[in-house]
Amino acid sequence: MLSKILSAATIGIEARPIEVEVYITRGLPNVVIVGLPDAAIRESRDRVKAAIKNSQFEYPSEKITINLAPCDIKKEGPSFDLPIAIGILAASGQINLNNLKDYVFLGELALNGEIRPIKGALPIAMSLKNSNKKLILPEENACEASIVEGVETYPISTLGNVSGFLKGINIIAPLSPDKEILLEKIQNYELDFSDMKGQFLAKRAMEIAGAGNHNIIMIGPPGSGKTMLAKRLPGIIPEMTIEESLETTKIHSVLGLIPSRGSIIRTRPFRTPHHTASDISLVGGGTIPKPGEVSLAHNGILFMDELPEFHRNVLEGLRQPLEDGYVTVSRINSIVKFPSKFMLVCAMNPCPCGYLTDAKKACHCTPNQVQKYLSKVSGPLLDRIDIHIEVPSVKYKDLSDESAGEKSEIIRERIKIARDIQLKRFKEEGIFSNSQMSYRMVRKYCKLDDQGRELLKIAITELGFSARCYDKIIRVSRTIADLEEKENISSDHISEAIQYRSLDRSIWL
């Protein structure tokens, strides 16, 4: 007898429908799985057999052929355990086939029949939004999938529960989306900007970077507070919009990074890869392409400490994501695109010993060592970073000051006002911040006065800034004006933005 069960798989961060066909015929007991399954799926024959028997069902002692269609897509992971088991029960007459056509099944089976969580529940649920299909999946993934309106999500815990539900013996109510989670304000940050002593220019630069989602690089000696500043940045950036949260949660769901019984990610990601990370782990890839750190930091922050210590090919891999806002991974069988609109925050020393720019400690590096160290960070990569600041050593006067600095909450309120202005401005453009403006948008929303144009002319001709740098200065100026709630960009805004690009000239030249 033949049965057909609906399931789904994720390709990149998008879901594809998969039909699990089970055919039972006379012959020696054997199970054959076809349709480009990976090792985890091939091993499911033993898990499914044990789960069916331990759930008090009869396992057919005949030849079983299982096909995962379409056959030209490589399938991976144990999420097909449940649809295979349901297919076997339906093909052997233990479940009525007419009860299955409206459901999509997902779940990994334990040997005792319990159903374990799977990866990619959210993108699969989103793909079913307009299909009138109902989703049956593990309890741990139900909250995550129930966020999608218009899709009935049924949480189940065992194979016996699924069978009872399909036969009408057990009543399982669909899980309703929790709208309170979507509206919940999560602001629980232990690190505060008031902990920082001195570094007023660096704090101002971080505020501007947070307000416009601009990339920023900090250069200074060891112990000057670069890492401390970066780790406090999430505390001053407003929470994500609903659209941003869904985009971010979708990426994390594919890798199974959503907490058990969790739903949607509301806090912006803060990713800190180690400098030994490979290019694939950072950008994404693999035989079956998976998102990397730049995609996991989507709508959040990617902090790269000790920037020159990363391998050169890893750093160069950042150039396309920074420019385009997405990563394209090409393989023989598929081309996958991962979103990667993140804020890049970098920290580095000016030389191997770290004290090239320090006023008190002498640098012991030779010119060749300094040149070799700095050359690890290429000019094209630096050109894609909006704000360059020097973070000098903190003076004793600032360290011994007992007065508390400005709290993150106060800075966050100013940034929120600026972000709200940007959301209103770009409502019809499909972007969320000034840093994401295209060339056309820069010309439309960033009108300059004569003094501002003259300052930019000097910056281009005297300081040798590139055309890309020209646009980035205008975008940063737009953010500075938004922080002051000004409609027009003034020459003062342009001047400050140029300052954040010229601080590094003594180091890089």
XYZ file of C-alpha atoms in Angstrom:
509
model
C 0.000 0.000 0.000
C 1.178 3.555 -0.770
C 0.918 6.599 1.500
C 1.971 10.209 0.935
C 2.856 12.494 3.845
C 3.647 16.197 3.635
C 6.765 17.582 5.265
C 9.275 20.376 4.572
C 13.000 21.142 4.514
C 15.053 24.325 4.678
C 17.366 25.337 1.830
C 19.439 28.215 3.171
C 16.849 30.123 5.213
C 13.927 29.354 2.895
C 11.606 26.355 3.206
C 10.775 23.857 0.456
C 7.845 21.396 0.569
C 8.879 17.741 0.727
C 6.569 14.798 0.071
C 7.390 11.597 1.943
C 6.136 8.587 -0.015
C 6.014 5.220 1.748
C 5.327 1.995 -0.186
C 4.945 -1.342 1.577
C 5.018 -4.507 -0.508
C 5.598 -8.209 -0.039
C 9.190 -9.281 0.244
C 12.010 -9.790 2.692
C 11.906 -7.256 5.564
C 13.997 -4.309 4.400
C 13.861 -0.501 4.419
C 15.182 1.533 1.474
C 15.283 5.331 1.627
C 15.819 7.238 -1.628
C 15.706 10.917 -2.622
C 19.221 12.156 -1.678
C 19.031 11.516 2.087
C 22.004 12.263 4.339
C 23.386 9.944 7.020
C 20.953 11.189 9.696
C 17.969 10.330 7.465
C 19.374 6.927 6.481
C 19.795 6.109 10.175
C 16.136 6.997 10.799
C 15.064 3.486 9.773
C 16.273 2.173 13.147
C 14.873 5.093 15.174
C 11.485 4.858 13.465
C 11.257 1.091 13.920
C 11.995 1.299 17.649
C 9.647 4.278 18.121
C 6.750 2.520 16.378
C 7.173 -0.663 18.422
C 7.599 1.205 21.717
C 4.459 3.215 20.970
C 2.438 -0.023 20.877
C 2.018 -0.080 17.073
C 2.779 -2.945 14.715
C 5.864 -2.561 12.540
C 5.389 -4.202 9.096
C 7.612 -7.232 8.436
C 7.723 -6.495 4.713
C 9.743 -4.489 2.217
C 9.388 -0.732 2.813
C 10.464 1.826 0.216
C 10.605 5.462 1.295
C 10.993 8.272 -1.243
C 11.682 11.917 -0.345
C 10.426 14.032 -3.237
C 11.553 16.071 -5.095
C 14.541 13.827 -5.570
C 16.981 16.465 -6.855
C 17.148 18.303 -3.502
C 19.568 16.976 -0.895
C 17.772 16.356 2.417
C 19.425 16.488 5.814
C 18.617 16.164 9.499
C 16.294 13.998 11.594
C 13.141 16.124 11.093
C 11.768 13.519 8.654
C 11.524 10.836 11.374
C 7.919 11.718 12.239
C 6.567 11.920 8.661
C 8.296 8.612 7.833
C 6.725 6.952 10.884
C 3.276 8.374 10.073
C 3.722 7.195 6.472
C 4.518 3.660 7.596
C 1.506 3.592 9.937
C -0.751 4.933 7.170
C 0.588 2.527 4.522
C 0.074 -0.415 6.907
C -3.529 0.635 7.595
C -3.055 1.712 11.209
C -3.958 5.369 10.438
C -6.591 6.594 7.983
C -4.942 8.267 4.975
C -7.851 10.698 4.565
C -6.905 12.384 7.859
C -3.384 13.299 6.698
C -3.730 15.427 3.561
C -4.163 18.753 5.411
C -1.167 18.368 7.737
C 2.566 18.980 7.464
C 4.634 16.802 9.823
C 8.023 17.594 11.396
C 9.903 15.969 14.249
C 12.769 13.763 15.380
C 11.817 10.514 17.078
C 13.416 9.089 20.194
C 13.525 5.301 20.542
C 10.684 5.389 23.081
C 8.413 7.350 20.748
C 8.987 10.790 22.204
C 9.342 13.649 19.714
C 12.409 15.857 19.919
C 12.830 19.426 18.600
C 13.999 20.209 15.075
C 15.691 23.103 13.273
C 14.004 25.600 10.943
C 10.476 25.581 12.405
C 9.888 29.307 11.794
C 10.812 29.478 8.063
C 8.747 26.335 7.453
C 5.745 27.847 9.238
C 6.157 31.079 7.244
C 6.140 29.096 3.986
C 2.726 27.597 4.916
C 1.061 30.973 5.552
C -1.143 30.981 2.435
C -1.388 27.232 1.861
C -4.281 26.295 4.229
C -2.049 23.559 5.648
C -1.790 22.749 9.354
C 1.530 22.134 11.074
C 2.239 19.288 13.503
C 5.623 19.611 15.204
C 7.412 19.116 18.567
C 6.238 21.039 21.634
C 9.633 22.755 21.953
C 9.228 24.350 18.502
C 5.534 25.207 18.751
C 5.909 28.693 20.284
C 8.409 29.639 17.593
C 6.132 28.502 14.744
C 2.925 29.882 16.286
C 4.181 33.453 15.768
C 3.113 33.123 12.115
C -0.519 34.170 11.830
C -2.772 32.129 9.587
C -1.028 28.799 10.256
C -2.547 26.374 12.775
C 0.262 24.895 14.867
C -0.310 21.713 16.865
C 2.310 20.860 19.538
C 2.843 17.169 20.131
C 5.127 15.205 22.468
C 4.915 11.533 21.431
C 4.111 9.418 18.398
C 1.119 7.996 20.311
C -0.266 11.515 20.800
C -0.040 12.208 17.064
C -1.834 8.964 16.227
C -4.564 9.645 18.786
C -5.023 13.178 17.467
C -5.320 12.019 13.854
C -7.855 9.348 14.878
C -9.883 11.891 16.858
C -9.197 10.201 20.203
C -6.984 12.983 21.593
C -7.946 16.645 21.363
C -5.019 18.993 20.818
C -5.847 22.669 20.492
C -3.764 24.712 18.041
C -1.317 27.051 19.739
C -2.348 30.686 19.344
C 0.292 33.361 18.641
C 1.308 35.249 21.772
C 1.007 38.883 20.734
C 2.369 40.017 24.101
C 5.734 38.506 23.148
C 5.789 40.587 19.971
C 5.064 43.770 21.920
C 7.283 42.938 24.896
C 10.002 45.453 25.677
C 13.193 43.686 26.719
C 15.822 46.006 28.129
C 17.939 43.936 30.484
C 21.565 44.998 30.062
C 24.094 44.527 32.846
C 26.774 46.679 31.198
C 26.230 50.442 31.234
C 27.967 53.369 29.551
C 28.160 55.115 32.919
C 30.957 52.647 33.784
C 33.201 54.265 31.182
C 35.686 56.867 32.429
C 36.704 59.605 30.012
C 36.701 58.779 26.263
C 34.062 61.411 25.514
C 34.873 61.523 21.792
C 34.668 57.733 21.535
C 31.327 57.722 23.382
C 29.965 60.331 20.997
C 31.143 58.287 18.009
C 29.483 55.155 19.422
C 26.234 57.072 19.888
C 26.299 58.206 16.258
C 27.151 54.682 15.091
C 24.263 53.241 17.104
C 21.809 55.875 15.881
C 22.501 55.265 12.185
C 23.707 51.646 12.297
C 27.108 52.787 11.003
C 30.223 50.603 10.948
C 32.958 51.800 13.302
C 36.607 50.965 13.968
C 38.469 51.902 17.158
C 42.266 52.198 17.204
C 44.269 52.619 20.378
C 46.716 51.129 22.892
C 45.867 48.157 25.125
C 43.576 48.929 28.052
C 42.163 52.146 26.631
C 38.566 50.840 26.715
C 37.881 49.722 23.133
C 36.354 46.372 24.069
C 34.548 47.953 27.015
C 32.883 50.448 24.674
C 31.894 47.780 22.164
C 30.291 45.527 24.776
C 28.140 48.406 25.998
C 26.877 49.283 22.549
C 23.880 46.859 22.613
C 22.584 48.690 25.689
C 22.063 51.954 23.812
C 20.466 50.584 20.634
C 16.637 50.374 20.639
C 14.926 47.009 20.355
C 14.199 45.593 16.917
C 10.986 46.215 15.021
C 8.671 43.237 14.472
C 9.931 42.881 10.886
C 13.561 42.890 12.023
C 12.806 40.354 14.774
C 11.197 37.932 12.333
C 14.134 38.235 9.903
C 16.639 37.594 12.687
C 14.684 34.738 14.278
C 14.375 33.038 10.889
C 18.158 32.852 10.525
C 18.726 31.584 14.077
C 15.935 29.031 13.670
C 17.685 27.363 10.711
C 20.707 26.664 12.930
C 18.594 25.556 15.901
C 19.683 28.490 18.061
C 16.196 29.362 19.336
C 15.917 28.406 23.053
C 13.655 25.469 23.898
C 10.027 26.645 23.948
C 11.268 30.061 22.858
C 9.497 32.138 20.255
C 10.979 35.280 18.757
C 14.306 37.090 19.227
C 13.661 40.612 20.500
C 17.176 41.725 21.499
C 19.645 42.607 18.760
C 22.308 39.922 18.187
C 25.816 40.664 19.434
C 28.272 38.252 17.831
C 31.949 38.136 18.827
C 33.853 35.583 16.688
C 37.363 34.649 17.792
C 40.218 35.779 15.554
C 40.973 32.140 14.651
C 37.579 31.845 12.894
C 37.622 30.542 9.310
C 36.137 32.355 6.331
C 33.274 29.834 6.085
C 32.360 30.186 9.769
C 32.289 33.970 9.374
C 30.631 34.412 5.973
C 28.722 31.119 5.683
C 28.978 28.107 3.417
C 29.624 24.408 3.685
C 28.607 21.460 1.483
C 25.010 22.251 2.399
C 25.227 26.065 2.812
C 24.570 27.396 6.300
C 24.602 30.997 7.573
C 27.799 32.333 9.133
C 28.503 34.949 11.784
C 27.710 37.868 9.459
C 24.184 36.488 8.988
C 23.727 35.597 12.652
C 24.543 39.263 13.353
C 21.810 40.408 10.919
C 20.050 43.486 12.378
C 22.582 43.421 15.205
C 26.287 43.876 15.890
C 29.334 41.931 14.694
C 32.242 42.785 17.005
C 35.693 41.833 15.736
C 38.265 42.411 18.448
C 41.980 42.428 17.546
C 41.082 42.935 13.880
C 44.583 42.422 12.343
C 44.841 39.023 14.049
C 42.124 37.627 11.765
C 43.340 35.872 8.635
C 43.511 38.123 5.586
C 41.086 35.998 3.532
C 38.571 36.119 6.391
C 38.654 39.924 6.493
C 38.403 40.238 2.727
C 35.311 38.036 2.839
C 33.529 40.851 4.693
C 33.701 43.238 1.762
C 30.685 41.963 -0.177
C 28.361 41.572 2.869
C 29.223 45.094 4.033
C 28.491 46.541 0.604
C 25.417 44.541 -0.438
C 23.803 43.530 2.851
C 23.689 39.865 1.897
C 25.967 36.882 1.237
C 25.673 34.714 -1.859
C 26.984 31.155 -1.417
C 27.350 29.281 -4.709
C 27.563 25.513 -4.894
C 27.225 23.069 -7.797
C 23.659 22.115 -6.881
C 22.389 25.413 -5.497
C 22.908 29.131 -4.991
C 21.816 30.388 -1.567
C 21.502 33.975 -0.392
C 21.775 34.894 3.304
C 20.886 38.377 4.639
C 23.721 40.181 6.445
C 22.748 43.748 7.325
C 24.815 44.177 10.467
C 26.787 46.875 12.237
C 30.493 46.067 12.089
C 32.395 47.161 15.203
C 36.165 46.646 15.105
C 38.919 47.192 17.646
C 42.648 47.052 17.033
C 46.027 48.223 18.283
C 48.111 50.578 16.107
C 51.085 48.194 16.108
C 52.101 44.726 17.405
C 53.163 46.044 20.827
C 50.186 48.410 20.901
C 51.886 51.636 21.962
C 52.645 53.394 18.660
C 50.240 56.247 19.430
C 50.656 56.239 23.219
C 51.985 59.502 24.688
C 53.705 57.844 27.680
C 54.919 54.402 26.664
C 57.483 53.982 23.904
C 56.784 51.716 20.947
C 59.409 49.004 20.396
C 58.198 47.940 16.946
C 60.266 48.526 13.842
C 58.686 50.391 10.885
C 58.561 47.121 8.946
C 56.706 45.388 11.785
C 54.195 48.231 11.996
C 53.691 48.220 8.236
C 53.232 44.441 8.128
C 50.769 44.584 11.027
C 48.614 47.355 9.547
C 48.692 45.885 6.040
C 46.614 42.940 7.281
C 43.616 45.298 7.167
C 43.157 46.272 3.523
C 42.213 49.699 2.211
C 38.978 48.474 0.531
C 37.782 47.059 3.871
C 38.611 50.270 5.749
C 36.819 52.277 3.069
C 33.609 50.395 3.924
C 33.783 51.430 7.589
C 31.923 54.695 8.209
C 33.572 55.936 11.410
C 37.281 55.720 12.331
C 38.226 56.889 15.823
C 41.335 56.873 17.969
C 40.855 55.728 21.556
C 43.807 57.042 23.603
C 44.873 55.859 27.045
C 42.629 57.083 29.855
C 44.146 59.830 31.997
C 44.376 59.527 35.781
C 42.117 62.547 36.191
C 39.315 60.700 34.423
C 39.974 57.383 36.175
C 39.853 58.948 39.642
C 36.689 60.933 38.906
C 33.988 59.616 41.265
C 31.082 61.171 39.369
C 28.973 58.767 37.326
C 28.930 59.174 33.573
C 25.869 59.385 31.369
C 23.740 56.257 31.675
C 22.964 54.009 28.719
C 19.250 54.597 29.242
C 19.619 58.333 28.538
C 21.725 57.717 25.420
C 19.268 55.066 24.260
C 16.386 57.560 24.416
C 18.241 59.964 22.129
C 19.073 57.150 19.726
C 15.472 55.938 19.762
C 14.259 59.392 18.689
C 16.778 59.355 15.821
C 15.798 55.794 14.828
C 12.096 56.696 14.867
C 12.841 59.591 12.509
C 14.623 57.171 10.177
C 11.824 54.575 10.318
C 9.321 57.268 9.383
C 11.568 58.591 6.609
C 12.198 55.165 5.059
C 8.702 53.747 5.555
C 8.231 53.206 1.819
C 11.862 52.350 1.048
C 12.138 48.965 2.789
C 15.141 49.917 4.965
C 15.509 50.783 8.647
C 18.519 53.097 9.054
C 20.654 55.766 7.394
C 23.557 53.394 6.780
C 21.358 51.323 4.439
C 20.578 54.241 2.106
C 21.312 53.662 -1.568
C 22.926 56.257 -3.821
C 19.466 57.405 -4.945
C 18.236 57.738 -1.360
C 21.307 59.753 -0.352
C 20.525 62.263 -3.088
C 16.849 62.338 -2.091
C 17.088 62.622 1.710
C 20.450 64.354 2.257
C 20.303 67.908 0.931
C 23.485 69.925 1.593
C 24.009 73.673 1.847
C 26.823 75.539 0.075
C 29.136 75.430 3.110
C 28.639 71.702 3.460
C 29.481 71.116 -0.202
C 32.628 73.201 0.169
C 33.761 71.153 3.169
C 33.202 67.929 1.249
C 35.144 69.329 -1.679
C 38.118 70.013 0.610
C 37.832 66.501 2.123
C 37.911 64.868 -1.293
C 40.694 66.987 -2.800
C 42.947 67.466 0.246
C 42.453 64.245 2.217
C 42.055 61.952 -0.785
C 38.752 60.384 0.242
C 37.097 57.996 -2.224
C 33.659 58.306 -3.816
C 32.367 55.655 -1.397
C 33.784 57.628 1.513
C 32.036 60.737 0.164
C 28.647 59.007 0.421
C 29.445 57.586 3.859
C 30.297 61.046 5.212
C 26.903 62.281 3.996
C 25.124 59.319 5.632
C 26.885 59.948 8.956
C 26.001 63.659 8.662
C 22.366 62.682 8.164
C 22.519 60.656 11.391
C 24.102 63.516 13.349
C 21.297 65.803 12.121
C 18.707 63.194 13.170
C 20.212 63.054 16.675
C 19.671 66.803 16.879
C 16.196 66.375 15.334
C 17.150 68.669 12.465
C 15.526 68.334 9.054
C 18.459 69.814 7.113
C 22.133 68.835 7.194
C 24.322 71.783 8.193
C 28.033 72.421 7.690
C 28.597 71.558 11.377
C 27.164 68.090 10.788
C 29.416 67.620 7.745
C 32.444 68.855 9.698
C 31.882 66.378 12.528
C 31.369 63.505 10.092
C 34.638 64.362 8.298
C 36.393 64.399 11.660
C 35.410 60.769 12.203
C 37.074 59.837 8.920
C 40.281 61.839 9.326
C 41.363 60.795 12.848
C 43.149 57.780 11.436
C 45.315 59.556 8.867
C 48.423 59.674 11.070
C 48.192 55.923 11.627
C 47.401 54.628 8.166
C 49.754 56.909 6.214
